[in-house]
GROMACS .gro file of C-alpha atoms in nm:
model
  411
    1UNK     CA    1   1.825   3.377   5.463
    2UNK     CA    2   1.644   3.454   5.821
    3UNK     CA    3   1.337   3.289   5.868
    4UNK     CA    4   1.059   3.549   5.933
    5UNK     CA    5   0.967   3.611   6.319
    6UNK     CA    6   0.700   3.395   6.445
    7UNK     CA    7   0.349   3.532   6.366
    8UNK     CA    8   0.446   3.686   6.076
    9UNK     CA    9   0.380   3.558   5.764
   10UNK     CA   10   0.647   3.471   5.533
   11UNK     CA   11   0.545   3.742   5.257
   12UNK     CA   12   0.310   4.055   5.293
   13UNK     CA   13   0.022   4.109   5.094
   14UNK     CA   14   0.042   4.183   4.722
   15UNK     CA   15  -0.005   4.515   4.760
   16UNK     CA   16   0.203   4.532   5.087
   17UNK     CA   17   0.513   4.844   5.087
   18UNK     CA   18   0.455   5.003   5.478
   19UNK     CA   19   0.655   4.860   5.769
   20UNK     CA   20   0.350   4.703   5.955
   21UNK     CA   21   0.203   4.383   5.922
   22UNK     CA   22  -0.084   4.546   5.753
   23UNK     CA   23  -0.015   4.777   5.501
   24UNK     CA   24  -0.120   5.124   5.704
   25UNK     CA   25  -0.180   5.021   5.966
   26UNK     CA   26   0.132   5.183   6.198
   27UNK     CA   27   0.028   5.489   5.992
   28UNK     CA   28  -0.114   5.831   6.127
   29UNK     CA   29  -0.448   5.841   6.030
   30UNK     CA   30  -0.421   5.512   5.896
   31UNK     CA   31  -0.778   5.357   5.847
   32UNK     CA   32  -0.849   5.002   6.037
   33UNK     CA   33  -0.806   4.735   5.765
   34UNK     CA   34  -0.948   4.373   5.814
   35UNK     CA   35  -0.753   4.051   5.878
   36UNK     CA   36  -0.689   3.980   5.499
   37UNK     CA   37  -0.551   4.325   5.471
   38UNK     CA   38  -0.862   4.469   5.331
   39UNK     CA   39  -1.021   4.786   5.450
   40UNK     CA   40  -1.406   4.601   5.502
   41UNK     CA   41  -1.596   4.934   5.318
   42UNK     CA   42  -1.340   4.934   5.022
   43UNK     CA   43  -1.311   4.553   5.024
   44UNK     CA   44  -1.703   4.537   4.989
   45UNK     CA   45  -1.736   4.858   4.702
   46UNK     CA   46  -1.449   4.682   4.514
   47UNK     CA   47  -1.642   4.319   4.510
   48UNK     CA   48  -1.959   4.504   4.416
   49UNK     CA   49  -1.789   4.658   4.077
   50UNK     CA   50  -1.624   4.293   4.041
   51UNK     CA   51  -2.026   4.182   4.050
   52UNK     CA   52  -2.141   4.370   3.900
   53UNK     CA   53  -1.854   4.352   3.577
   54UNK     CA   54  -1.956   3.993   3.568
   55UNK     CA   55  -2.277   4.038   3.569
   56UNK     CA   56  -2.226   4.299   3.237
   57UNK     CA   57  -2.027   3.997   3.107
   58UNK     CA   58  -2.242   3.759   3.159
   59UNK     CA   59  -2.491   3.940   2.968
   60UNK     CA   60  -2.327   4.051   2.657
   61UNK     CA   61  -2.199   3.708   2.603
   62UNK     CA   62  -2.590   3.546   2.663
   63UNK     CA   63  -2.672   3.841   2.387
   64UNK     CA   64  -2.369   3.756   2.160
   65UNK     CA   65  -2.515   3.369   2.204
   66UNK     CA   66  -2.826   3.465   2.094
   67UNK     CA   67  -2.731   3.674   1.755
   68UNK     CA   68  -2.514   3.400   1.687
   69UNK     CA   69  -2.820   3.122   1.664
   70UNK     CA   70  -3.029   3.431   1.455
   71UNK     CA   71  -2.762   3.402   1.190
   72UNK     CA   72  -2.766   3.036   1.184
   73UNK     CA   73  -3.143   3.061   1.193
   74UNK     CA   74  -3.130   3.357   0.909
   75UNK     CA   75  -2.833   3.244   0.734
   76UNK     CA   76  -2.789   2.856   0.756
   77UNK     CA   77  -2.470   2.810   0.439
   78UNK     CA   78  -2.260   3.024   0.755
   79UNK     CA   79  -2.114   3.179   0.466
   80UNK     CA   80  -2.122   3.460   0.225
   81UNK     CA   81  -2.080   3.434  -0.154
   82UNK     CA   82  -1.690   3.537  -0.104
   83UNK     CA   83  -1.654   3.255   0.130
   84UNK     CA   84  -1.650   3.466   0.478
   85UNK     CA   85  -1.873   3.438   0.739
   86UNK     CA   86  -2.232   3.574   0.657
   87UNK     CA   87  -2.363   3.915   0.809
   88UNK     CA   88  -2.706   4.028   0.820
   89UNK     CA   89  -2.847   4.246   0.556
   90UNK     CA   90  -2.886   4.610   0.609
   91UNK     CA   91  -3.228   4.642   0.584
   92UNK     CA   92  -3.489   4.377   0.571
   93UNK     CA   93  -3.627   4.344   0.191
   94UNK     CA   94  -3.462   4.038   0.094
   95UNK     CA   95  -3.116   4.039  -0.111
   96UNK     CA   96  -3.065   3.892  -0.428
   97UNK     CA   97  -2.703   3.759  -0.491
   98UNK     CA   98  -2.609   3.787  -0.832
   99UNK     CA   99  -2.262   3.644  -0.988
  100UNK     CA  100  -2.056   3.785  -1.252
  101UNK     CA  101  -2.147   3.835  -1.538
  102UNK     CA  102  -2.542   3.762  -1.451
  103UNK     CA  103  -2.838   3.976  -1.433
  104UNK     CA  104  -3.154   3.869  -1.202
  105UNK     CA  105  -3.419   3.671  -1.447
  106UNK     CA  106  -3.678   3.865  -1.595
  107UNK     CA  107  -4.022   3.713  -1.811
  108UNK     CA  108  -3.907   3.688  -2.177
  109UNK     CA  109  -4.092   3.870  -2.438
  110UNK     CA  110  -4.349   3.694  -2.640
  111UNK     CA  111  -4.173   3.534  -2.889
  112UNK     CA  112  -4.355   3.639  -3.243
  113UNK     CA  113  -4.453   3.397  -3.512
  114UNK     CA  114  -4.264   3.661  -3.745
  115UNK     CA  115  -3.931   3.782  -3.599
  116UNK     CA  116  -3.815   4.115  -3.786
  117UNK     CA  117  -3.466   4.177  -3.972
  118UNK     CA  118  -3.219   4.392  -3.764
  119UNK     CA  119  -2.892   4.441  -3.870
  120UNK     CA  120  -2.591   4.282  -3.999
  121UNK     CA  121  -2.281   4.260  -3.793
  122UNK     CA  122  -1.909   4.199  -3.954
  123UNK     CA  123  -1.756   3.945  -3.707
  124UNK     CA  124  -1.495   3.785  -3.847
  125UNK     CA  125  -1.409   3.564  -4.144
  126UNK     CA  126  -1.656   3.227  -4.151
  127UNK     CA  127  -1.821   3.224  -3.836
  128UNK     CA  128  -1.959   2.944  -3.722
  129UNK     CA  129  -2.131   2.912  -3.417
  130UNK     CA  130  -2.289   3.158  -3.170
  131UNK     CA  131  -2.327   3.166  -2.784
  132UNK     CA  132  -2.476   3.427  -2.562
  133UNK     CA  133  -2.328   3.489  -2.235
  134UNK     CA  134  -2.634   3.425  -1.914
  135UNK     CA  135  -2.690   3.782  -1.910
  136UNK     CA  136  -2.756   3.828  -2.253
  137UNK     CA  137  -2.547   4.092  -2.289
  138UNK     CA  138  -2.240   4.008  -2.473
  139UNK     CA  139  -2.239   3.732  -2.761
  140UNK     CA  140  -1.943   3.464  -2.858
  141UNK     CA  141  -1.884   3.360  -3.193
  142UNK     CA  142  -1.632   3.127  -3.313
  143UNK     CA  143  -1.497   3.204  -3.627
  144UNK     CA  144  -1.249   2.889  -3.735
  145UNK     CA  145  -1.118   3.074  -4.052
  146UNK     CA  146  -0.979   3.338  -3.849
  147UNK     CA  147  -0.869   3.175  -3.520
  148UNK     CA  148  -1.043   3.411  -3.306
  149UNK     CA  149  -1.383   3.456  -3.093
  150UNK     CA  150  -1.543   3.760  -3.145
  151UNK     CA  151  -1.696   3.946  -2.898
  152UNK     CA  152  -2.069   4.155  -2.979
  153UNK     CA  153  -2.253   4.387  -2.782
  154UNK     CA  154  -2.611   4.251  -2.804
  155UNK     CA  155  -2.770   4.631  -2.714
  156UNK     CA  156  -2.551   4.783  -2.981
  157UNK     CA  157  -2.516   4.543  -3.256
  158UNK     CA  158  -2.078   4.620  -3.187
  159UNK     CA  159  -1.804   4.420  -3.174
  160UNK     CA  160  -1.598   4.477  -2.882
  161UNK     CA  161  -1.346   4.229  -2.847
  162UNK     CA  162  -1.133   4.005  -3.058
  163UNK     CA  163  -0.984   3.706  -2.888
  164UNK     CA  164  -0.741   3.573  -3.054
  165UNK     CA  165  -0.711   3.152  -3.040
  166UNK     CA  166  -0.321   3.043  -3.096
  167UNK     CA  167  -0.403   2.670  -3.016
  168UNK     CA  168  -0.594   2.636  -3.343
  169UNK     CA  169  -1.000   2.709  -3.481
  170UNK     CA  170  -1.206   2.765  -3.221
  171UNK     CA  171  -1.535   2.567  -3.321
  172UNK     CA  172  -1.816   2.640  -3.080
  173UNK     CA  173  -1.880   2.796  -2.736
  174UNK     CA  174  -2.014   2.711  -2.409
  175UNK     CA  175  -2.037   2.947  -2.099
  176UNK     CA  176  -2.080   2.864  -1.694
  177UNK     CA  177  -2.407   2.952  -1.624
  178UNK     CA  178  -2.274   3.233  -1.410
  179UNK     CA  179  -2.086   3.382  -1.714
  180UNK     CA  180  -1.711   3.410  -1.558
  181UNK     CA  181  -1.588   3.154  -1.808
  182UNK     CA  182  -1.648   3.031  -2.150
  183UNK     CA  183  -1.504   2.686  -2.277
  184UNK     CA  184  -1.447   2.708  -2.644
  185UNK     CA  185  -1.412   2.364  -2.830
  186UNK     CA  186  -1.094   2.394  -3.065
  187UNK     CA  187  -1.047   2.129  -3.319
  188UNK     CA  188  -0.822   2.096  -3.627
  189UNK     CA  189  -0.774   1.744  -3.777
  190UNK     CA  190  -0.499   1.771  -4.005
  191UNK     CA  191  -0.284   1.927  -3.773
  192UNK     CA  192  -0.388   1.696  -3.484
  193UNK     CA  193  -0.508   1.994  -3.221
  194UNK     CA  194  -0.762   1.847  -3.015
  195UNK     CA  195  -0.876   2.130  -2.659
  196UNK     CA  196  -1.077   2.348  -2.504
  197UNK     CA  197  -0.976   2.659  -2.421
  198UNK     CA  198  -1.109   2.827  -2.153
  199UNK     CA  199  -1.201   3.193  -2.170
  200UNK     CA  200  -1.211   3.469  -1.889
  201UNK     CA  201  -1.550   3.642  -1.970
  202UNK     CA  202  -1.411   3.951  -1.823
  203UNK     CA  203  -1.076   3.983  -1.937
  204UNK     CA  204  -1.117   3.804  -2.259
  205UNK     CA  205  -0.794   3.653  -2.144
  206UNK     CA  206  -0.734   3.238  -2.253
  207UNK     CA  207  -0.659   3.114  -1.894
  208UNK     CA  208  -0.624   2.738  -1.938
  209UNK     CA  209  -0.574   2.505  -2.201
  210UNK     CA  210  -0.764   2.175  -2.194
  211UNK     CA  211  -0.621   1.869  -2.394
  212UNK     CA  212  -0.912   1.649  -2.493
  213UNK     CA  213  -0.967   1.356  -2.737
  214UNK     CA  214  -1.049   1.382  -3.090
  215UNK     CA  215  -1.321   1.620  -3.260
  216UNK     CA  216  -1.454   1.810  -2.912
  217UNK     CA  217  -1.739   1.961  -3.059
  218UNK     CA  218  -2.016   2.178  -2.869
  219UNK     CA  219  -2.011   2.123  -2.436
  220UNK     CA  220  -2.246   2.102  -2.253
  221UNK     CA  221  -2.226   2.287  -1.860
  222UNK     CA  222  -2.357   2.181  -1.586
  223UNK     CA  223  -2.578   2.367  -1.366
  224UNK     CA  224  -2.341   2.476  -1.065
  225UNK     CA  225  -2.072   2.469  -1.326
  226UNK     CA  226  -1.857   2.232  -1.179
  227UNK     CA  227  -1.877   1.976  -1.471
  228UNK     CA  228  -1.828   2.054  -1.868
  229UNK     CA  229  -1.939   1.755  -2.102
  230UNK     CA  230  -1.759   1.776  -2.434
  231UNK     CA  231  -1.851   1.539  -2.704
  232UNK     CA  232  -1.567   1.416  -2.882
  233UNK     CA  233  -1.717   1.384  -3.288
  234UNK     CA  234  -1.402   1.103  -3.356
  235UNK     CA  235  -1.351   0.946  -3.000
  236UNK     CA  236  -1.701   0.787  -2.939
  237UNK     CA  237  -1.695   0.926  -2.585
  238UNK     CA  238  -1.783   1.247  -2.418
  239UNK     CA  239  -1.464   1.407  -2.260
  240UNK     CA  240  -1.566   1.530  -1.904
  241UNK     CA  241  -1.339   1.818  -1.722
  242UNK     CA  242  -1.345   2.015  -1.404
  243UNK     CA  243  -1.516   2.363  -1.502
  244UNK     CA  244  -1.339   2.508  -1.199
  245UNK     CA  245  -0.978   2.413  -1.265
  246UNK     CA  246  -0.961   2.319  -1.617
  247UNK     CA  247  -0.921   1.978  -1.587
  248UNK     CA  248  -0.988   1.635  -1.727
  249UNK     CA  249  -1.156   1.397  -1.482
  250UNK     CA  250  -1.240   1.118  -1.700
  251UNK     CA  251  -1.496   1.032  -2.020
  252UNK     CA  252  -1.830   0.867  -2.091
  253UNK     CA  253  -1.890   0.589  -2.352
  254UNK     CA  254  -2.153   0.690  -2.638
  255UNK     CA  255  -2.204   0.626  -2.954
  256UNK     CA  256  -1.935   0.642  -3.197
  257UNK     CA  257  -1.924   1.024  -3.326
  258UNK     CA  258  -2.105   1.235  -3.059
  259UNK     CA  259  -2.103   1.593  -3.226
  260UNK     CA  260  -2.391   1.787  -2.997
  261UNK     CA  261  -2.502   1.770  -2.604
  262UNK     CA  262  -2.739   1.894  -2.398
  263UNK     CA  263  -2.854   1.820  -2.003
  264UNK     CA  264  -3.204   1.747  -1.904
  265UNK     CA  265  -3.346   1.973  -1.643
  266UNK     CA  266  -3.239   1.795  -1.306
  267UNK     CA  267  -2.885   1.788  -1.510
  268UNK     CA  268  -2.886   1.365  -1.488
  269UNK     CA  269  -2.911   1.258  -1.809
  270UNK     CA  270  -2.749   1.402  -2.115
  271UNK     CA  271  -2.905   1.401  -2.450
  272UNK     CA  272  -2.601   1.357  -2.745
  273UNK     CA  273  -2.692   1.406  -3.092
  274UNK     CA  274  -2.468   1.176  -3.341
  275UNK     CA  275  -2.520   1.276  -3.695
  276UNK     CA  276  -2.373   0.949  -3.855
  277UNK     CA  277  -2.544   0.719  -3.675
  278UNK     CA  278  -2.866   0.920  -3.675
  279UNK     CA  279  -2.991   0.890  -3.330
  280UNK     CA  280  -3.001   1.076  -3.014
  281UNK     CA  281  -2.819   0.836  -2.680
  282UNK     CA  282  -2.961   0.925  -2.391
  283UNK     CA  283  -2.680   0.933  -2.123
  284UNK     CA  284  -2.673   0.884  -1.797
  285UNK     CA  285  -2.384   1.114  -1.647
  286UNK     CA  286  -2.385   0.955  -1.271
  287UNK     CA  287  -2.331   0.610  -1.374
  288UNK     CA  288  -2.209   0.616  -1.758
  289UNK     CA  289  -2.487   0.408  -1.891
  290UNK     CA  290  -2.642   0.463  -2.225
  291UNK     CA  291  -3.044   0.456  -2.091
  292UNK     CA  292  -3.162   0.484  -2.423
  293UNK     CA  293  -3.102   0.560  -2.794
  294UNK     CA  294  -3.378   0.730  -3.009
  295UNK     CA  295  -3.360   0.730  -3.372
  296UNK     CA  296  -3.362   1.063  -3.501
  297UNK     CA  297  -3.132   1.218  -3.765
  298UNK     CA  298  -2.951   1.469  -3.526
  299UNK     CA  299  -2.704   1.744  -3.622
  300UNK     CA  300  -2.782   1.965  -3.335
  301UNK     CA  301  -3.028   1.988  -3.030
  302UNK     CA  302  -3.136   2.180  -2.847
  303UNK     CA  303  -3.372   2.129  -2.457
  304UNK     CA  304  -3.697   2.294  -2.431
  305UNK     CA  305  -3.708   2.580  -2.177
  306UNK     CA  306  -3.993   2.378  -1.930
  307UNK     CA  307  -3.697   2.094  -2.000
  308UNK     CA  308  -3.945   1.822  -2.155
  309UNK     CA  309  -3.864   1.831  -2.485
  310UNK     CA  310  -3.554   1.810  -2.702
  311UNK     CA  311  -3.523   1.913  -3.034
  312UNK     CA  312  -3.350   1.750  -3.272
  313UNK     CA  313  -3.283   1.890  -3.636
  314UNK     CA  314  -3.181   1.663  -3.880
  315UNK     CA  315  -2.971   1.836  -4.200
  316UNK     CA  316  -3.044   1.521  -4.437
  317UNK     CA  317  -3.431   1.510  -4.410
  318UNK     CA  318  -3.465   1.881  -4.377
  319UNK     CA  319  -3.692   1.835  -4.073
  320UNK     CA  320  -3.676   1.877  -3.719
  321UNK     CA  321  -3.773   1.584  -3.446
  322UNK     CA  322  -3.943   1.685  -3.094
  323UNK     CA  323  -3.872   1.459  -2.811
  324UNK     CA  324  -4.073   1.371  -2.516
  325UNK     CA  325  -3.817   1.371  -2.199
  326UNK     CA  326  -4.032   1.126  -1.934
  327UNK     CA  327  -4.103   0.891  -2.231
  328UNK     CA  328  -3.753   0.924  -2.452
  329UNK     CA  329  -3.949   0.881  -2.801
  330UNK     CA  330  -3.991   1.121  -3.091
  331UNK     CA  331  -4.341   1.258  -3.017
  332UNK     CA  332  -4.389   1.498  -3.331
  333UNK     CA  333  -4.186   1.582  -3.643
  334UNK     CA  334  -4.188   1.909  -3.840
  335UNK     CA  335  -4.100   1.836  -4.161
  336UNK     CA  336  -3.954   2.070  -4.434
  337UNK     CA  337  -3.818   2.364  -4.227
  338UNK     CA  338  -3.528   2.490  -4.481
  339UNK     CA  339  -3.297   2.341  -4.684
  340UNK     CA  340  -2.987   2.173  -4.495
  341UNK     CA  341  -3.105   2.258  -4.106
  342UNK     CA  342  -2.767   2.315  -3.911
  343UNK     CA  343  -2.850   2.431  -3.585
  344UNK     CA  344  -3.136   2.458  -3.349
  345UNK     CA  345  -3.234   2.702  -3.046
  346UNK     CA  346  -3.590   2.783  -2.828
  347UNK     CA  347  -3.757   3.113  -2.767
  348UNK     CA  348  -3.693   3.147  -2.369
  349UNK     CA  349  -4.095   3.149  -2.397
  350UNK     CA  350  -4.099   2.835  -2.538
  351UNK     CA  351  -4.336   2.915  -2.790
  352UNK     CA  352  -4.143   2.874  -3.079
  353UNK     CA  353  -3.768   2.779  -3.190
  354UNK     CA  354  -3.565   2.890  -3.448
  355UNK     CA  355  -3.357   2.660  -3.716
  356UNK     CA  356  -3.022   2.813  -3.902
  357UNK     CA  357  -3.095   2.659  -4.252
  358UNK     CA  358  -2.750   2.665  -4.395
  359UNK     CA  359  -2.891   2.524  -4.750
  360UNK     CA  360  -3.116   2.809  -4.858
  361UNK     CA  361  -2.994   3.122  -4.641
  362UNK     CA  362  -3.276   3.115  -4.394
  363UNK     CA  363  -3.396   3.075  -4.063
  364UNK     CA  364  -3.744   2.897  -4.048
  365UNK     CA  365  -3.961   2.987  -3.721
  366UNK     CA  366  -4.175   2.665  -3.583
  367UNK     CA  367  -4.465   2.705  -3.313
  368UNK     CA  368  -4.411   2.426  -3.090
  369UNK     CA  369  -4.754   2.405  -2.999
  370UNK     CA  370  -4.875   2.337  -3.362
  371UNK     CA  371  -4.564   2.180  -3.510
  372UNK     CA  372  -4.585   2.421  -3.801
  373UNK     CA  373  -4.336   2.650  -3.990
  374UNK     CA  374  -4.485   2.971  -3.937
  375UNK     CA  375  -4.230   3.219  -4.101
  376UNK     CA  376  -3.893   3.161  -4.309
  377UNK     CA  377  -3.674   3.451  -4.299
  378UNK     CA  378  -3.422   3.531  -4.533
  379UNK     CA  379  -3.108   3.624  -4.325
  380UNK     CA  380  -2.793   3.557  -4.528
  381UNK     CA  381  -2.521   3.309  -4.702
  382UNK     CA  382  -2.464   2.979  -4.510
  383UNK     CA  383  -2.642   3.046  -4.179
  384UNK     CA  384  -2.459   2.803  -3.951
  385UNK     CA  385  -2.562   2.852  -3.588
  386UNK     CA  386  -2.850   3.056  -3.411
  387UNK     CA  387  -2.853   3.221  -3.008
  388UNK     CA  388  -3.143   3.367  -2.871
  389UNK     CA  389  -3.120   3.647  -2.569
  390UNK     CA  390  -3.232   3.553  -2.226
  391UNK     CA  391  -3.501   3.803  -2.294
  392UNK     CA  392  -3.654   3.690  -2.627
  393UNK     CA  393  -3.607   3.974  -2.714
  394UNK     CA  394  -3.315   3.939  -3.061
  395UNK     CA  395  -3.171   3.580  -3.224
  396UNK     CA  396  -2.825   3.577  -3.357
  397UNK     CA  397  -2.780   3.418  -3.649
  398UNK     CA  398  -2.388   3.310  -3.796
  399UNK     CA  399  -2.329   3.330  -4.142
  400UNK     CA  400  -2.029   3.176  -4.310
  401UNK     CA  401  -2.072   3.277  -4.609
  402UNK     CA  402  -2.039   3.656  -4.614
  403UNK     CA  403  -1.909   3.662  -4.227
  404UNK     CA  404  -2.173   3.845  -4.093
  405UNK     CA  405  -2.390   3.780  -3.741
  406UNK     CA  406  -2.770   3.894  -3.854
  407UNK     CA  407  -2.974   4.000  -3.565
  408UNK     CA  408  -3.386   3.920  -3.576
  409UNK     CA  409  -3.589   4.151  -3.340
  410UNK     CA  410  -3.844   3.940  -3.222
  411UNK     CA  411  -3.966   4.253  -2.936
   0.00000   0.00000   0.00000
């Protein structure tokens, strides 16, 4: 290839397609361009719009930079509650996330001294046990005879759903405290089935199958629902699994047949009721200790809503035991609350609780404040466990003798 003539550079400029060494410039008419090829007034508009673009630039990014700290300042998780990034609100009253199968808290009724009858419900064969989903509006009851859970409508006093349980009896019920899941405690000695099946609140679907160890009785949740503490009744242990995958992820050591739990308020210590060796072990959960363990004859228990008491009903004595959470002693007894107390559960108030008195067909009404029995309600055969709504406003009660769920209006 020719080398290009001296003085001429070795390529024109980009833009360069006429014969001259300029594009133009051996044109007619041809305007005088600058040394760089450039006509000067052109060159100078087209740097201006090139400013003044960057400039424009400049500032939207300097505005983008400054939304972006807003929403950190605004909006520090960085994330929404489906895991994306977070977005302002549209307007500004504030927002209140609430998950499935939750309602935002209200005040609870009053609870009376002297709760109502309302009516019976058919649900199932012998139910035994009775949960209430967080937003009170659906109720769980196990019903062992029939290998099912059945479903109620609190509002209407219907049953809506019948799950059925193929693993074996579904014994008692314990939800996530944002309702998407239930873990149902399945237990049948003779033919060795030992799980907890976990429940889609929505569907009603089973979606996991947990082996455990022997006799899981009624869980306990924790409070962001990551952990579910089932006592096992014949394992002297409480089985702990992974409420978000349905999981076992190891045990705790307690006393030898743990049959009940419940968490303390900061969800540290657990409170397990053993009913043969009479005595509540406190528990705790971080380090597997056994902190304390307070005699008190304890079939069931339940955690007062201010979370600084814990009662304890105890079928043998026919009384109920109150204790104190910062000092871990029995504070108070009520004695002589029905015959054969099975099951225990507070007002959301906190004014009074409610005992499922399988021995006389009752549930007896205390007032916490005075330790007294201030009503006994006759609500059918074998009352064996007892729910109340978020609300205060109806208790549940289980019968298994004539298969009914009683509701008490109590608003």
């Amino acid at each position: 290839m020719a080398e290009p003539p001296a003085g001429r550079p070795a390529s024109g400029p980009p833009h360069g397609t006429g014969p001259g060494d300029r594009w133009g410039t051996d044109l007619p008419g041809a305007r005088r361009l600058d040394r760089a090829g450039h006509h000067p007034r052109l060159h100078r508009a087209k740097h201006s719009r090139r400013r003044r673009h960057r400039y424009a630039l400049a500032l939207a990014l300097v505005l983008a930079l400054a939304l972006a700290v807003l929403a950190v300042v605004l909006w520090p998780d960085g994330e929404d509650a489906a895991g994306g990034v977070a977005t302002a609100p549209a307007a500004a009253t504030p927002q209140v996330t609430v998950g499935a199968g939750t309602a935002p808290p209200a005040p609870p009724a009053p609870s009376p001294a002297t709760p109502t009858l309302g009516p019976a419900v058919p649900a199932g064969a012998q139910p035994s046990h009775v949960a209430v989903t967080p937003d009170g509006r659906t109720a769980y009851v196990a019903d062992p005879a029939a290998r099912a859970v059945i479903v109620i409508d609190t509002a209407s006093s219907e049953v809506v759903r019948t799950v059925p349980v193929a693993e074996g009896p579904p014994q008692q019920v314990a939800f996530t405290p944002d309702g998407r899941r239930a873990f149902v405690s399945v237990h049948d000695a003779a033919a060795g089935v030992n799980a907890v099946v976990v429940l889609d609140v929505a569907s009603g679907a089973v979606v996991d199958t947990v082996p455990t160890g022997r006799g899981p009785h009624a869980a306990a949740v924790s409070a962001d629902g990551r952990r579910v503490y089932v006592p096992m009744s014949l394992g002297a242990h409480l089985d702990v699994l992974d409420g978000r995958i349905g999981v076992q992820v190891g045990h705790l050591d307690t006393t030898p047949n743990p049959r009940a739990v419940v968490l303390g308020a900061d969800g540290r210590l657990a409170y397990v009721a053993d009913p043969v060796a009479n005595v509540v072990a406190v528990l705790d959960v971080a380090t597997g200790e056994v902190t304390a363990t307070i005699p008190a004859g304890a079939e069931a228990l339940a955690l007062s809503p201010d979370g600084t008491r814990v009662a304890v009903v105890n079928r043998a004595s026919a009384d109920v035991a109150l204790i104190d959470t910062a000092t871990r002693t029995v504070i108070a007894t009520v004695p002589t609350v029905g015959a054969s107390p099975q099951h225990v559960a507070y007002a959301p108030d906190g004014r009074h609780l409610y005992t499922a008195n399988s021995g006389d067909g009752t549930v007896s009404v205390v007032d916490t404040a005075t330790g007294t029995v201030t009503a006994r309600v006759p609500t059918g055969p074998a009352p064996t466990g007892v729910a109340v709504l978020p609300d205060g406003s109806r208790v549940l009660v289980t019968h298994s003798g004539d298969g009914t769920v009683r509701f008490l209006e109590t608003a």
